[in-house]
């Protein structure tokens, strides 16, 4: 496909439809807010998941965005781990044969995960550049109380792992 990538209708509406073009009334709208982390994420990745869910604008992340957020979370975790290894061992290492200085292999991992985070984050609206054209209310009226303090999550919306509150979509799909 050639040309610019189309903007979602919701983003155009939040921007006030600056081009005054006709909006797509038939654009699919995904159901359900995203809450629980997939069960296969590690503990540190679950922390990143909870951070993203609680700090994203209310209603932004939908269940359909689960895989994109998982990509961002895993990349963020690997990026953090590579950064700690670079801090521990330094930017250079010795080559096994000649003992000459070489770039740390963790630096390549760090850079690749940063690229993945930037791409996935832009798709999710996490980067400052992807938020500049979107206008939202600055009040907390739309937020649930647990979003203000995730430790007060009475309905366990950020957990249990893999859950969305009821049975998982995959269970419903295979057991119909």
PDB file of C-alpha atoms in Angstrom, residues 17-171:
ATOM      1  CA  UNK A  17     -10.814  16.204  12.554  1.00  0.00           C
ATOM      2  CA  UNK A  18      -8.396  18.926  11.379  1.00  0.00           C
ATOM      3  CA  UNK A  19      -8.694  17.941   7.698  1.00  0.00           C
ATOM      4  CA  UNK A  20     -12.509  18.103   7.891  1.00  0.00           C
ATOM      5  CA  UNK A  21     -12.662  14.960   5.781  1.00  0.00           C
ATOM      6  CA  UNK A  22     -15.496  12.485   6.137  1.00  0.00           C
ATOM      7  CA  UNK A  23     -14.865  10.059   8.997  1.00  0.00           C
ATOM      8  CA  UNK A  24     -15.172   6.317   8.539  1.00  0.00           C
ATOM      9  CA  UNK A  25     -18.423   5.415  10.295  1.00  0.00           C
ATOM     10  CA  UNK A  26     -17.890   1.702   9.622  1.00  0.00           C
ATOM     11  CA  UNK A  27     -14.458   1.358  11.220  1.00  0.00           C
ATOM     12  CA  UNK A  28     -14.375  -1.726  13.451  1.00  0.00           C
ATOM     13  CA  UNK A  29     -14.327  -0.916  17.167  1.00  0.00           C
ATOM     14  CA  UNK A  30     -12.669  -3.563  19.341  1.00  0.00           C
ATOM     15  CA  UNK A  31     -14.554  -4.595  22.472  1.00  0.00           C
ATOM     16  CA  UNK A  32     -13.324  -4.791  26.029  1.00  0.00           C
ATOM     17  CA  UNK A  33     -10.608  -2.935  27.853  1.00  0.00           C
ATOM     18  CA  UNK A  34      -7.298  -4.692  28.301  1.00  0.00           C
ATOM     19  CA  UNK A  35      -6.482  -5.721  31.868  1.00  0.00           C
ATOM     20  CA  UNK A  36      -4.847  -9.043  32.780  1.00  0.00           C
ATOM     21  CA  UNK A  37      -1.381 -10.009  31.619  1.00  0.00           C
ATOM     22  CA  UNK A  38      -0.814 -13.230  29.653  1.00  0.00           C
ATOM     23  CA  UNK A  39       0.140 -16.136  31.899  1.00  0.00           C
ATOM     24  CA  UNK A  40       3.433 -16.750  30.097  1.00  0.00           C
ATOM     25  CA  UNK A  41       4.981 -13.393  31.063  1.00  0.00           C
ATOM     26  CA  UNK A  42       7.700 -13.366  33.720  1.00  0.00           C
ATOM     27  CA  UNK A  43       7.263 -11.464  36.985  1.00  0.00           C
ATOM     28  CA  UNK A  44       9.244  -8.448  35.750  1.00  0.00           C
ATOM     29  CA  UNK A  45       7.252  -8.458  32.515  1.00  0.00           C
ATOM     30  CA  UNK A  46       4.007  -8.533  34.528  1.00  0.00           C
ATOM     31  CA  UNK A  47       5.222  -5.441  36.386  1.00  0.00           C
ATOM     32  CA  UNK A  48       5.778  -3.695  33.044  1.00  0.00           C
ATOM     33  CA  UNK A  49       2.331  -4.828  31.898  1.00  0.00           C
ATOM     34  CA  UNK A  50       0.699  -3.392  35.033  1.00  0.00           C
ATOM     35  CA  UNK A  51       2.678  -0.170  34.589  1.00  0.00           C
ATOM     36  CA  UNK A  52       1.492   0.199  30.986  1.00  0.00           C
ATOM     37  CA  UNK A  53      -2.142  -0.593  31.804  1.00  0.00           C
ATOM     38  CA  UNK A  54      -2.313   1.790  34.765  1.00  0.00           C
ATOM     39  CA  UNK A  55      -0.493   4.650  33.017  1.00  0.00           C
ATOM     40  CA  UNK A  56      -2.176   4.477  29.590  1.00  0.00           C
ATOM     41  CA  UNK A  57      -5.152   6.789  29.077  1.00  0.00           C
ATOM     42  CA  UNK A  58      -8.378   5.080  30.198  1.00  0.00           C
ATOM     43  CA  UNK A  59      -9.986   3.062  27.431  1.00  0.00           C
ATOM     44  CA  UNK A  60      -7.003   3.327  25.079  1.00  0.00           C
ATOM     45  CA  UNK A  61      -5.857  -0.294  25.273  1.00  0.00           C
ATOM     46  CA  UNK A  62      -8.391  -2.883  24.141  1.00  0.00           C
ATOM     47  CA  UNK A  63      -8.230  -6.671  24.402  1.00  0.00           C
ATOM     48  CA  UNK A  64      -7.293  -6.806  20.724  1.00  0.00           C
ATOM     49  CA  UNK A  65      -4.120  -4.832  21.588  1.00  0.00           C
ATOM     50  CA  UNK A  66      -2.914  -7.647  23.858  1.00  0.00           C
ATOM     51  CA  UNK A  67      -0.259  -8.991  21.474  1.00  0.00           C
ATOM     52  CA  UNK A  68       1.105  -5.523  20.645  1.00  0.00           C
ATOM     53  CA  UNK A  69       1.401  -4.703  24.345  1.00  0.00           C
ATOM     54  CA  UNK A  70       3.047  -8.087  24.973  1.00  0.00           C
ATOM     55  CA  UNK A  71       5.644  -7.269  22.303  1.00  0.00           C
ATOM     56  CA  UNK A  72       6.343  -3.934  23.993  1.00  0.00           C
ATOM     57  CA  UNK A  73       6.521  -5.524  27.463  1.00  0.00           C
ATOM     58  CA  UNK A  74       8.944  -8.286  26.426  1.00  0.00           C
ATOM     59  CA  UNK A  75      11.146  -5.826  24.521  1.00  0.00           C
ATOM     60  CA  UNK A  76      11.157  -3.486  27.530  1.00  0.00           C
ATOM     61  CA  UNK A  77      12.189  -6.346  29.819  1.00  0.00           C
ATOM     62  CA  UNK A  78      14.989  -7.508  27.505  1.00  0.00           C
ATOM     63  CA  UNK A  79      16.129  -3.903  27.069  1.00  0.00           C
ATOM     64  CA  UNK A  80      16.304  -3.462  30.846  1.00  0.00           C
ATOM     65  CA  UNK A  81      18.226  -6.717  31.249  1.00  0.00           C
ATOM     66  CA  UNK A  82      20.734  -5.814  28.502  1.00  0.00           C
ATOM     67  CA  UNK A  83      21.230  -2.360  30.061  1.00  0.00           C
ATOM     68  CA  UNK A  84      21.999  -3.922  33.444  1.00  0.00           C
ATOM     69  CA  UNK A  85      24.530  -6.314  31.837  1.00  0.00           C
ATOM     70  CA  UNK A  86      26.226  -3.395  30.062  1.00  0.00           C
ATOM     71  CA  UNK A  87      26.385  -1.549  33.377  1.00  0.00           C
ATOM     72  CA  UNK A  88      27.866  -4.662  34.978  1.00  0.00           C
ATOM     73  CA  UNK A  89      30.409  -5.636  32.280  1.00  0.00           C
ATOM     74  CA  UNK A  90      30.922  -2.419  30.317  1.00  0.00           C
ATOM     75  CA  UNK A  91      30.598  -1.537  26.642  1.00  0.00           C
ATOM     76  CA  UNK A  92      33.677  -3.482  25.585  1.00  0.00           C
ATOM     77  CA  UNK A  93      34.814  -7.054  26.001  1.00  0.00           C
ATOM     78  CA  UNK A  94      37.917  -8.921  24.876  1.00  0.00           C
ATOM     79  CA  UNK A  95      37.868 -11.118  21.803  1.00  0.00           C
ATOM     80  CA  UNK A  96      38.443 -14.772  22.729  1.00  0.00           C
ATOM     81  CA  UNK A  97      41.352 -15.332  20.315  1.00  0.00           C
ATOM     82  CA  UNK A  98      43.431 -12.167  20.161  1.00  0.00           C
ATOM     83  CA  UNK A  99      42.268 -10.379  23.294  1.00  0.00           C
ATOM     84  CA  UNK A 100      41.392  -7.280  21.282  1.00  0.00           C
ATOM     85  CA  UNK A 101      38.570  -5.050  22.472  1.00  0.00           C
ATOM     86  CA  UNK A 102      35.156  -5.825  20.977  1.00  0.00           C
ATOM     87  CA  UNK A 103      31.761  -4.232  21.386  1.00  0.00           C
ATOM     88  CA  UNK A 104      29.679  -5.964  24.030  1.00  0.00           C
ATOM     89  CA  UNK A 105      27.098  -8.335  22.542  1.00  0.00           C
ATOM     90  CA  UNK A 106      24.589  -6.840  24.991  1.00  0.00           C
ATOM     91  CA  UNK A 107      24.796  -3.542  23.114  1.00  0.00           C
ATOM     92  CA  UNK A 108      23.248  -5.102  19.992  1.00  0.00           C
ATOM     93  CA  UNK A 109      20.456  -6.591  22.122  1.00  0.00           C
ATOM     94  CA  UNK A 110      19.881  -3.235  23.820  1.00  0.00           C
ATOM     95  CA  UNK A 111      19.643  -1.400  20.490  1.00  0.00           C
ATOM     96  CA  UNK A 112      17.341  -3.976  18.846  1.00  0.00           C
ATOM     97  CA  UNK A 113      14.942  -4.030  21.809  1.00  0.00           C
ATOM     98  CA  UNK A 114      14.886  -0.225  21.824  1.00  0.00           C
ATOM     99  CA  UNK A 115      13.800  -0.266  18.159  1.00  0.00           C
ATOM    100  CA  UNK A 116      11.055  -2.783  18.919  1.00  0.00           C
ATOM    101  CA  UNK A 117       9.872  -0.722  21.901  1.00  0.00           C
ATOM    102  CA  UNK A 118       9.753   2.445  19.805  1.00  0.00           C
ATOM    103  CA  UNK A 119       7.732   0.802  17.014  1.00  0.00           C
ATOM    104  CA  UNK A 120       5.296  -0.983  19.325  1.00  0.00           C
ATOM    105  CA  UNK A 121       5.033   2.055  21.593  1.00  0.00           C
ATOM    106  CA  UNK A 122       4.161   4.311  18.678  1.00  0.00           C
ATOM    107  CA  UNK A 123       1.412   1.886  17.630  1.00  0.00           C
ATOM    108  CA  UNK A 124       0.042   1.919  21.179  1.00  0.00           C
ATOM    109  CA  UNK A 125       0.304   5.700  21.600  1.00  0.00           C
ATOM    110  CA  UNK A 126       3.118   5.452  24.173  1.00  0.00           C
ATOM    111  CA  UNK A 127       5.598   7.853  22.593  1.00  0.00           C
ATOM    112  CA  UNK A 128       5.484  11.630  23.016  1.00  0.00           C
ATOM    113  CA  UNK A 129       5.406  12.064  19.233  1.00  0.00           C
ATOM    114  CA  UNK A 130       2.391   9.772  18.875  1.00  0.00           C
ATOM    115  CA  UNK A 131       0.510  11.745  21.574  1.00  0.00           C
ATOM    116  CA  UNK A 132       1.186  15.277  20.311  1.00  0.00           C
ATOM    117  CA  UNK A 133      -1.834  15.473  18.015  1.00  0.00           C
ATOM    118  CA  UNK A 134      -4.287  13.769  20.381  1.00  0.00           C
ATOM    119  CA  UNK A 135      -6.355  15.869  22.774  1.00  0.00           C
ATOM    120  CA  UNK A 136      -7.956  14.265  25.811  1.00  0.00           C
ATOM    121  CA  UNK A 137      -9.614  15.458  28.986  1.00  0.00           C
ATOM    122  CA  UNK A 138      -7.134  16.094  31.771  1.00  0.00           C
ATOM    123  CA  UNK A 139      -9.645  15.156  34.477  1.00  0.00           C
ATOM    124  CA  UNK A 140      -9.749  11.840  36.272  1.00  0.00           C
ATOM    125  CA  UNK A 141     -13.505  11.417  35.819  1.00  0.00           C
ATOM    126  CA  UNK A 142     -13.198   8.511  33.403  1.00  0.00           C
ATOM    127  CA  UNK A 143     -10.694   6.558  35.474  1.00  0.00           C
ATOM    128  CA  UNK A 144     -11.588   3.721  37.757  1.00  0.00           C
ATOM    129  CA  UNK A 145     -10.395   4.192  41.361  1.00  0.00           C
ATOM    130  CA  UNK A 146      -7.946   1.286  41.117  1.00  0.00           C
ATOM    131  CA  UNK A 147      -6.157   3.052  38.249  1.00  0.00           C
ATOM    132  CA  UNK A 148      -5.215   5.863  40.624  1.00  0.00           C
ATOM    133  CA  UNK A 149      -3.620   3.342  42.998  1.00  0.00           C
ATOM    134  CA  UNK A 150      -3.099  -0.146  41.517  1.00  0.00           C
ATOM    135  CA  UNK A 151      -2.639  -1.579  45.012  1.00  0.00           C
ATOM    136  CA  UNK A 152      -6.350  -0.853  45.549  1.00  0.00           C
ATOM    137  CA  UNK A 153      -7.444  -3.230  42.783  1.00  0.00           C
ATOM    138  CA  UNK A 154     -10.508  -4.800  44.457  1.00  0.00           C
ATOM    139  CA  UNK A 155     -11.708  -6.617  41.359  1.00  0.00           C
ATOM    140  CA  UNK A 156      -8.214  -7.886  40.518  1.00  0.00           C
ATOM    141  CA  UNK A 157      -8.453  -6.357  37.042  1.00  0.00           C
ATOM    142  CA  UNK A 158      -4.687  -6.451  36.541  1.00  0.00           C
ATOM    143  CA  UNK A 159      -4.606 -10.139  37.422  1.00  0.00           C
ATOM    144  CA  UNK A 160      -4.825 -13.058  37.682  1.00  0.00           C
ATOM    145  CA  UNK A 161      -2.354 -13.901  34.956  1.00  0.00           C
ATOM    146  CA  UNK A 162      -4.018 -14.237  31.586  1.00  0.00           C
ATOM    147  CA  UNK A 163      -7.428 -13.345  32.930  1.00  0.00           C
ATOM    148  CA  UNK A 164      -9.905 -10.781  31.725  1.00  0.00           C
ATOM    149  CA  UNK A 165     -12.300 -11.402  34.577  1.00  0.00           C
ATOM    150  CA  UNK A 166     -14.120 -14.434  33.146  1.00  0.00           C
ATOM    151  CA  UNK A 167     -12.936 -17.407  31.140  1.00  0.00           C
ATOM    152  CA  UNK A 168     -10.285 -16.684  28.560  1.00  0.00           C
ATOM    153  CA  UNK A 169     -11.254 -16.085  24.928  1.00  0.00           C
ATOM    154  CA  UNK A 170      -9.281 -19.117  23.777  1.00  0.00           C
ATOM    155  CA  UNK A 171     -11.162 -21.354  26.241  1.00  0.00           C
TER     156      UNK A 171
END
